mmCIF file of N, CA and C in Angstrom:
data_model
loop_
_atom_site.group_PDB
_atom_site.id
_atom_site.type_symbol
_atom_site.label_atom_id
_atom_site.label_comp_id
_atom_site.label_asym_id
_atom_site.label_seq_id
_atom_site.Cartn_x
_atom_site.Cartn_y
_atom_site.Cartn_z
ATOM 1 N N UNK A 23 -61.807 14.261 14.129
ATOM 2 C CA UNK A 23 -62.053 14.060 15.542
ATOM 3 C C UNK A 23 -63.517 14.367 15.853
ATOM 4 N N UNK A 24 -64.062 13.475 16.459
ATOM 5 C CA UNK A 24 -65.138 13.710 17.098
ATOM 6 C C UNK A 24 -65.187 15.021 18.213
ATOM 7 N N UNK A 25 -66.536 15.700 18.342
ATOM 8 C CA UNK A 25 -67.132 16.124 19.566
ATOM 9 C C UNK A 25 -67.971 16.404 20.606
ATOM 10 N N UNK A 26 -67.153 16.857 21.250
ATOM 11 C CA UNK A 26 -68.143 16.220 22.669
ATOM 12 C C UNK A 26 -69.381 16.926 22.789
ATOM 13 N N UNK A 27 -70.209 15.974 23.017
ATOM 14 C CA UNK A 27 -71.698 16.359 23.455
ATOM 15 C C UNK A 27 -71.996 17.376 24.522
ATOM 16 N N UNK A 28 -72.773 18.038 24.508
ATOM 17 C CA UNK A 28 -73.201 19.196 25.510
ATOM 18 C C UNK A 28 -74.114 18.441 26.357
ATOM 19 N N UNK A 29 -74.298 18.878 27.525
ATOM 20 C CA UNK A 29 -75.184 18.190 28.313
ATOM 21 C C UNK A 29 -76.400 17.895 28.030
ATOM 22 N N UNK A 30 -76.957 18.996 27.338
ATOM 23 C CA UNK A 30 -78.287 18.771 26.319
ATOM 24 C C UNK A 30 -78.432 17.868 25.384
ATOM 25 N N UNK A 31 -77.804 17.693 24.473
ATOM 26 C CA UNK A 31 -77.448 16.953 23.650
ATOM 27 C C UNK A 31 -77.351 15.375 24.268
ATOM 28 N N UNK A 32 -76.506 15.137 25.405
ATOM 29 C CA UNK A 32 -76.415 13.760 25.998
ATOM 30 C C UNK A 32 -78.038 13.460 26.124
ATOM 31 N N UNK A 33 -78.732 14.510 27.073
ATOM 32 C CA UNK A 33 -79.821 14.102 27.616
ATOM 33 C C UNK A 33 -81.313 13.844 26.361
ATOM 34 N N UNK A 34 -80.772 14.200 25.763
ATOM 35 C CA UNK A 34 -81.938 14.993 24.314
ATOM 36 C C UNK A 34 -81.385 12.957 23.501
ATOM 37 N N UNK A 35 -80.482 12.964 23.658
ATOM 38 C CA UNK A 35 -79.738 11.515 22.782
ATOM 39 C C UNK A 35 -80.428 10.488 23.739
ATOM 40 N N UNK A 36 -80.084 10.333 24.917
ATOM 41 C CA UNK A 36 -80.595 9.270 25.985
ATOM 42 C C UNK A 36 -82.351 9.343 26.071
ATOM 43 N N UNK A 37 -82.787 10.115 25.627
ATOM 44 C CA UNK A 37 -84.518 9.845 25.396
ATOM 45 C C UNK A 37 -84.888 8.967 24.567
ATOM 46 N N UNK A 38 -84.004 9.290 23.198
ATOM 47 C CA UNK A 38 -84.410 7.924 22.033
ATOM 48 C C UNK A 38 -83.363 6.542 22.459
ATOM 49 N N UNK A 39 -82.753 6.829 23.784
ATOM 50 C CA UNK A 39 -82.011 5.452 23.650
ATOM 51 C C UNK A 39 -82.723 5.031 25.494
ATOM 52 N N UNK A 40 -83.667 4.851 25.437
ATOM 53 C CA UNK A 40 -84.385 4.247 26.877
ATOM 54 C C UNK A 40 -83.224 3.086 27.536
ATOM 55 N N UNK A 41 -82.829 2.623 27.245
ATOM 56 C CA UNK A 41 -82.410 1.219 27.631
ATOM 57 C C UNK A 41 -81.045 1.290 28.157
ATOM 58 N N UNK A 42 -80.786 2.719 27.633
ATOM 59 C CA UNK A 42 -79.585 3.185 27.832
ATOM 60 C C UNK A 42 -79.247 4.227 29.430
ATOM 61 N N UNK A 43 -78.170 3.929 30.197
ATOM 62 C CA UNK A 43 -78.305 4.949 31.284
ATOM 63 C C UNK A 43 -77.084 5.539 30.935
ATOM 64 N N UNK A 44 -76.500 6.921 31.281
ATOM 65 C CA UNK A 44 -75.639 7.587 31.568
ATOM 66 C C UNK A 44 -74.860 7.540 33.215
ATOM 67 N N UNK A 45 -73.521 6.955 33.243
ATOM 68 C CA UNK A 45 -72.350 6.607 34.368
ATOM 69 C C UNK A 45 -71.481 7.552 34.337
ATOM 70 N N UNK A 46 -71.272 8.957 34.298
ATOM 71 C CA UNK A 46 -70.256 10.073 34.258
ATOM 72 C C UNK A 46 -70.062 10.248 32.619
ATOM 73 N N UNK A 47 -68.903 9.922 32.565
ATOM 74 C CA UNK A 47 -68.852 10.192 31.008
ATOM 75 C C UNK A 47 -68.881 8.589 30.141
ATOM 76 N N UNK A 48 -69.339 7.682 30.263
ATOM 77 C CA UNK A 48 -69.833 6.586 29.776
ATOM 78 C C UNK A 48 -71.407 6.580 29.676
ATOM 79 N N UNK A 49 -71.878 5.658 28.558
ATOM 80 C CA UNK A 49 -73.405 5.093 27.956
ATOM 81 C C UNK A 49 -73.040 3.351 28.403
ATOM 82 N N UNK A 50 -74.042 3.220 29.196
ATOM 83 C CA UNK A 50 -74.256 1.913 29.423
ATOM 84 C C UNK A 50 -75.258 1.350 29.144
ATOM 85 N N UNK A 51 -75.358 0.008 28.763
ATOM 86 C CA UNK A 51 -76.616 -1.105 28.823
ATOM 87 C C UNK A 51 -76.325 -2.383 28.978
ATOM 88 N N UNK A 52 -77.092 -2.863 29.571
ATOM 89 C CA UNK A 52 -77.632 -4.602 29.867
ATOM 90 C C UNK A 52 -78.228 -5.251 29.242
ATOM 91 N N UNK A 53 -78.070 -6.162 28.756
ATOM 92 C CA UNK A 53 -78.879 -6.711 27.444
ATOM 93 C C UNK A 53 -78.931 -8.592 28.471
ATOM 94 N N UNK A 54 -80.312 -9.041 28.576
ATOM 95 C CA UNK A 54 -80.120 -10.434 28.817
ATOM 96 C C UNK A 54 -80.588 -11.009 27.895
ATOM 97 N N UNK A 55 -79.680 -12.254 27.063
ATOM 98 C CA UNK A 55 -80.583 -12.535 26.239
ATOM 99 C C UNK A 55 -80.764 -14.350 26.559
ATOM 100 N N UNK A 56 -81.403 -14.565 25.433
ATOM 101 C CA UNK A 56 -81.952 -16.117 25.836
ATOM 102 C C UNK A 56 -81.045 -17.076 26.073
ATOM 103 N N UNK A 57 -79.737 -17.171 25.175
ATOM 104 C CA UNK A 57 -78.462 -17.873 26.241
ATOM 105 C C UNK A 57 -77.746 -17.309 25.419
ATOM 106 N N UNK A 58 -76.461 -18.256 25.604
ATOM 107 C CA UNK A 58 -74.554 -17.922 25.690
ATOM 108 C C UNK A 58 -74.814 -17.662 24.317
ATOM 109 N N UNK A 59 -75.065 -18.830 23.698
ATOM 110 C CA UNK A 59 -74.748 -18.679 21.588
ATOM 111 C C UNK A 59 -75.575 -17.513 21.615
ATOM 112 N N UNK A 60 -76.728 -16.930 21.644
ATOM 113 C CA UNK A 60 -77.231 -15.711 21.157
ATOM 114 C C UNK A 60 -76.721 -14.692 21.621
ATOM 115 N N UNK A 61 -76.362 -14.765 22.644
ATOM 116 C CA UNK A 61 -75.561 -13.436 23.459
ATOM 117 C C UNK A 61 -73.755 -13.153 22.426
ATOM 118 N N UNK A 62 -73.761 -14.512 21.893
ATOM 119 C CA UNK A 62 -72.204 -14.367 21.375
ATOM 120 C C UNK A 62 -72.274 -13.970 19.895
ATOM 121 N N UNK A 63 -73.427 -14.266 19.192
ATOM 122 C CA UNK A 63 -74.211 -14.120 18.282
ATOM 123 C C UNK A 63 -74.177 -12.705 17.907
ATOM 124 N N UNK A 64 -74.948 -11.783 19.092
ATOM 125 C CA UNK A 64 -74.830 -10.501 19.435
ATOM 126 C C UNK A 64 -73.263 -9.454 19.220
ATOM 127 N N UNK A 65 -72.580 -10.199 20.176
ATOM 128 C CA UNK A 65 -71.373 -9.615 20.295
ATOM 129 C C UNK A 65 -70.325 -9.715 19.119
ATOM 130 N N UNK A 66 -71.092 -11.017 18.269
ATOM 131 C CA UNK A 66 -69.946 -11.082 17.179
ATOM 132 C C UNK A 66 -70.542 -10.110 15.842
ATOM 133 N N UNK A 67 -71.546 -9.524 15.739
ATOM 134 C CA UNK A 67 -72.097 -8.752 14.799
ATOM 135 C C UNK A 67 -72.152 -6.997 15.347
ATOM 136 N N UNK A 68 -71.975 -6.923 16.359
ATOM 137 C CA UNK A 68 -71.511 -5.727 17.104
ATOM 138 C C UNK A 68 -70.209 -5.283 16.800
ATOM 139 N N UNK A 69 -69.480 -6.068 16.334
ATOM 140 C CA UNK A 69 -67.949 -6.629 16.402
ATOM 141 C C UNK A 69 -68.178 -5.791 14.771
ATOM 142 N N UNK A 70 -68.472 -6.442 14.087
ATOM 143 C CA UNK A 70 -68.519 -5.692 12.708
ATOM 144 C C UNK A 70 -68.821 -4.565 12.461
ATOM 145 N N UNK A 71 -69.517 -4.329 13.531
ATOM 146 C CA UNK A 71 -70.303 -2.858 12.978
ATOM 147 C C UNK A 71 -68.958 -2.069 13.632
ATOM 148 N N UNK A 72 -68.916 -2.408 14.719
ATOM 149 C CA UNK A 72 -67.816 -1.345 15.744
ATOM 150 C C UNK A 72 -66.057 -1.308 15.020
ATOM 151 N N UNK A 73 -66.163 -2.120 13.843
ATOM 152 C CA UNK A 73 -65.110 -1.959 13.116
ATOM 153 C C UNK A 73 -65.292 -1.126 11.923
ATOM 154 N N UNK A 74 -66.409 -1.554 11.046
ATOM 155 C CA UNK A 74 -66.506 -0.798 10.135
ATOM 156 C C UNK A 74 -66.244 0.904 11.112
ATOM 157 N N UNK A 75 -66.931 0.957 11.990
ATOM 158 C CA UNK A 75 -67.311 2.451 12.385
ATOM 159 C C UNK A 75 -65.971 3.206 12.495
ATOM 160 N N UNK A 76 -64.790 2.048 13.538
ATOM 161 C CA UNK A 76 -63.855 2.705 13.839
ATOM 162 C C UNK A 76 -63.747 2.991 14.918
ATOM 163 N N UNK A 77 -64.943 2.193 16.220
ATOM 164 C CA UNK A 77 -65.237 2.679 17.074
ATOM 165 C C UNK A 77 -65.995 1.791 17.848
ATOM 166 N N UNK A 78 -65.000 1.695 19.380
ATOM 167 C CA UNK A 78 -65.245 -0.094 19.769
ATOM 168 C C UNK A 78 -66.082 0.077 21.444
ATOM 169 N N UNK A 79 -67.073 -0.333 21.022
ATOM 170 C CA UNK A 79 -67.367 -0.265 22.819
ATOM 171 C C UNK A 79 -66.874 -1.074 23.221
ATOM 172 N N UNK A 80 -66.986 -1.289 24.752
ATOM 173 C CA UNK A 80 -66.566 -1.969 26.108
ATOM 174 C C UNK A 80 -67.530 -2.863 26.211
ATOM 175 N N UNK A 81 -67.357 -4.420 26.149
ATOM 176 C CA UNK A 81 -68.311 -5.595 26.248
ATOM 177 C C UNK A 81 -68.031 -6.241 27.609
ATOM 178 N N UNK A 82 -68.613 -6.300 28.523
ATOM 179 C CA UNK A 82 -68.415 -7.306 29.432
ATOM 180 C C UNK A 82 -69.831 -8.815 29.311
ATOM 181 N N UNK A 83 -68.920 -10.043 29.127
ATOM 182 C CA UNK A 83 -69.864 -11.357 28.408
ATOM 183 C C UNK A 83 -70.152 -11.929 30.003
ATOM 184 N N UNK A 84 -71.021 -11.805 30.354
ATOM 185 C CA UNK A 84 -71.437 -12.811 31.674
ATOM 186 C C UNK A 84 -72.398 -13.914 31.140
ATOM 187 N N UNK A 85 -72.493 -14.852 30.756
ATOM 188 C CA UNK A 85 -73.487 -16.029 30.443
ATOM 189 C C UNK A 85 -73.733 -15.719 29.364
ATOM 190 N N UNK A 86 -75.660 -14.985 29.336
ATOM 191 C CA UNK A 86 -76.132 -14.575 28.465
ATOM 192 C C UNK A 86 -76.414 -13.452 28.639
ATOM 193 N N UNK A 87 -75.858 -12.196 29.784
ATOM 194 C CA UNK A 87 -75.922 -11.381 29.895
ATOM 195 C C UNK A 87 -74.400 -9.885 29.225
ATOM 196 N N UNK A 88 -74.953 -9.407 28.916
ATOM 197 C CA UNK A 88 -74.438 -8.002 27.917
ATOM 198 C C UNK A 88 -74.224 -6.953 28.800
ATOM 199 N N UNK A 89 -72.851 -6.487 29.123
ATOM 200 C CA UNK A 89 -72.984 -4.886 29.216
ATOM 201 C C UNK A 89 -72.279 -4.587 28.507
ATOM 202 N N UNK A 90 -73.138 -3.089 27.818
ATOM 203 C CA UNK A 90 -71.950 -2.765 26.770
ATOM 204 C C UNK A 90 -72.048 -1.187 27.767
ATOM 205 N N UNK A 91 -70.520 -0.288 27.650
ATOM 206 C CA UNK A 91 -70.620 0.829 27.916
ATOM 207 C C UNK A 91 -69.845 1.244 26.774
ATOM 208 N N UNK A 92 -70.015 2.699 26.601
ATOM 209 C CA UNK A 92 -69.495 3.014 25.151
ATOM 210 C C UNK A 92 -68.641 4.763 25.757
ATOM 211 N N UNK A 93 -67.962 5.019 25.500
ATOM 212 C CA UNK A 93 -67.378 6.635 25.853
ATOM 213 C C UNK A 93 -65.755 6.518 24.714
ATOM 214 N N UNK A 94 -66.027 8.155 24.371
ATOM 215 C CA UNK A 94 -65.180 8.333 22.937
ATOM 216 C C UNK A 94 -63.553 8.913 23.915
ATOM 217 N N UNK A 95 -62.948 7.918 24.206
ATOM 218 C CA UNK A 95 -62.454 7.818 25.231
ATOM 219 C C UNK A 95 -60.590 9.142 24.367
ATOM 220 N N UNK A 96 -60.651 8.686 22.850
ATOM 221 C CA UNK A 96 -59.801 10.199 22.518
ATOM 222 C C UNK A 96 -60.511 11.221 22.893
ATOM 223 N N UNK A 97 -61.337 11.881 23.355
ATOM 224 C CA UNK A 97 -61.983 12.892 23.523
ATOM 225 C C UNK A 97 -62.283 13.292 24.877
ATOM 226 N N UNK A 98 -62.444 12.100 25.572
ATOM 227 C CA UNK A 98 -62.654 11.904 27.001
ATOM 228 C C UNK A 98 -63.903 12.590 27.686
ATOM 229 N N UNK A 99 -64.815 11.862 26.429
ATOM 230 C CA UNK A 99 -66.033 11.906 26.909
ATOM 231 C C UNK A 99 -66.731 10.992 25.987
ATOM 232 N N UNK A 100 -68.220 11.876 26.199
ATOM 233 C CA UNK A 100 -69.443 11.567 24.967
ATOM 234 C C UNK A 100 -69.442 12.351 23.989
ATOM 235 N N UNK A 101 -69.562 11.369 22.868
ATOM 236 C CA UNK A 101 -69.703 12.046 21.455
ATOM 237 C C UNK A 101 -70.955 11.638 20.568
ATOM 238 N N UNK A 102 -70.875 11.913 19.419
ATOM 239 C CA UNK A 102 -72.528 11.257 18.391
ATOM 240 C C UNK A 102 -71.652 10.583 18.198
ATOM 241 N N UNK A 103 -70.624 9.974 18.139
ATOM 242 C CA UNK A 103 -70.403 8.115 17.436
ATOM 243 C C UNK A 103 -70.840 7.761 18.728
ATOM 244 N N UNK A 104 -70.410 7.869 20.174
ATOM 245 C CA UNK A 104 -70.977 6.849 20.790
ATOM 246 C C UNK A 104 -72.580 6.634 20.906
ATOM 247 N N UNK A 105 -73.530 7.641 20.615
ATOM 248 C CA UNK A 105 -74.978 7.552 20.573
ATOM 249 C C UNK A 105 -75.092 6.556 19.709
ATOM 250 N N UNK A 106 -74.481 6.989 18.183
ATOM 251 C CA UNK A 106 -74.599 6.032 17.159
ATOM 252 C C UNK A 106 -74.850 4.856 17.790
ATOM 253 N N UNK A 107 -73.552 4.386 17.975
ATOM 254 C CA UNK A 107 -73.094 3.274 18.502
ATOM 255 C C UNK A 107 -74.279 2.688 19.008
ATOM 256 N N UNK A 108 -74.867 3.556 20.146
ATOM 257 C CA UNK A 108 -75.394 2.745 20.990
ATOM 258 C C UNK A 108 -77.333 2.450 20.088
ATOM 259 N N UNK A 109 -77.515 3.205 19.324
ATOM 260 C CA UNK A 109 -78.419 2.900 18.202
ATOM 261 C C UNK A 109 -77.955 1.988 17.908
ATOM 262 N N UNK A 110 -77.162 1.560 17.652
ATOM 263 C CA UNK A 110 -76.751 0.142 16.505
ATOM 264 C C UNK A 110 -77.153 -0.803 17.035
ATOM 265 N N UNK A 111 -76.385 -0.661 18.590
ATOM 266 C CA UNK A 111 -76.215 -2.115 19.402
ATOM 267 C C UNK A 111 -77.862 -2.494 20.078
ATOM 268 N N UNK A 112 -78.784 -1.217 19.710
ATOM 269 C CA UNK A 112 -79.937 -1.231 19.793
ATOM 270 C C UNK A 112 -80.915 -1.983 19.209
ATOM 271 N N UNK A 113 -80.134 -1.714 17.212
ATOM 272 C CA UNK A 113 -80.924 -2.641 16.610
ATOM 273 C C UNK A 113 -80.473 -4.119 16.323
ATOM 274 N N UNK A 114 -79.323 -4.075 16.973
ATOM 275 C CA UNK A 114 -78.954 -6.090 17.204
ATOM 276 C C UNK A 114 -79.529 -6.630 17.277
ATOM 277 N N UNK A 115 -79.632 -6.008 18.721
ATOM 278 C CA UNK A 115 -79.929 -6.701 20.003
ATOM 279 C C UNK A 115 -81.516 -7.471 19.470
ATOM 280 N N UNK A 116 -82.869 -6.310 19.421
ATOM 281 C CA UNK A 116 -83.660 -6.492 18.876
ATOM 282 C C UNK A 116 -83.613 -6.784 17.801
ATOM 283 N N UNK A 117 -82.738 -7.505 16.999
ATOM 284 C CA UNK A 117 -83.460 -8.043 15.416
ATOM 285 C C UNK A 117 -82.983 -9.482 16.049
ATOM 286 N N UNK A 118 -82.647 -9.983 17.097
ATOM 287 C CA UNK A 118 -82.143 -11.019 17.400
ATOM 288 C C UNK A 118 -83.191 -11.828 18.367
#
């Protein structure tokens, strides 16, 4: 089982993840990208990683726009897989 992040820890994690905001106990981001196929592109290699991990964020697909929010929702909060996580979906996004 994962555990939960200390408030420090959230805030100390959300410095190396800029792009990223904190919503209560969820990590959110917006990602626009250049259209639908790259945005799906995105979501389908996110898809792999968030399986291998074991550990699935929340995708909402608008066009070519991305929100992902991520919270370790057995735990009922924030944890380091969801930071992970949100590193990952970090380096997608940008290698794309």
């Amino acid at each position: 089982m994962a555990e939960l992040l200390s408030e420090d820890a959230i805030n100390e994690a959300l410095e190396h993840l800029p792009e990223w905001t904190r919503e209560g106990e969820v990590l959110e981001r917006t990602a626009k990208l250049d259209s639908f196929p790259q945005a799906i592109q995105v979501v389908n290699r996110i898809a792999e990683i968030a399986e291998n991990e074991n550990h699935h964020p929340d995708i909402d697909i608008r066009w070519r726009t991305l929100i992902f929010r991520l919270s370790t929702h057995s735990e009922g909060g924030l944890t380091g897989k969801d930071t992970a996580m949100a590193a990952e979906i970090d380096g997608v996004i940008s290698a794309v």
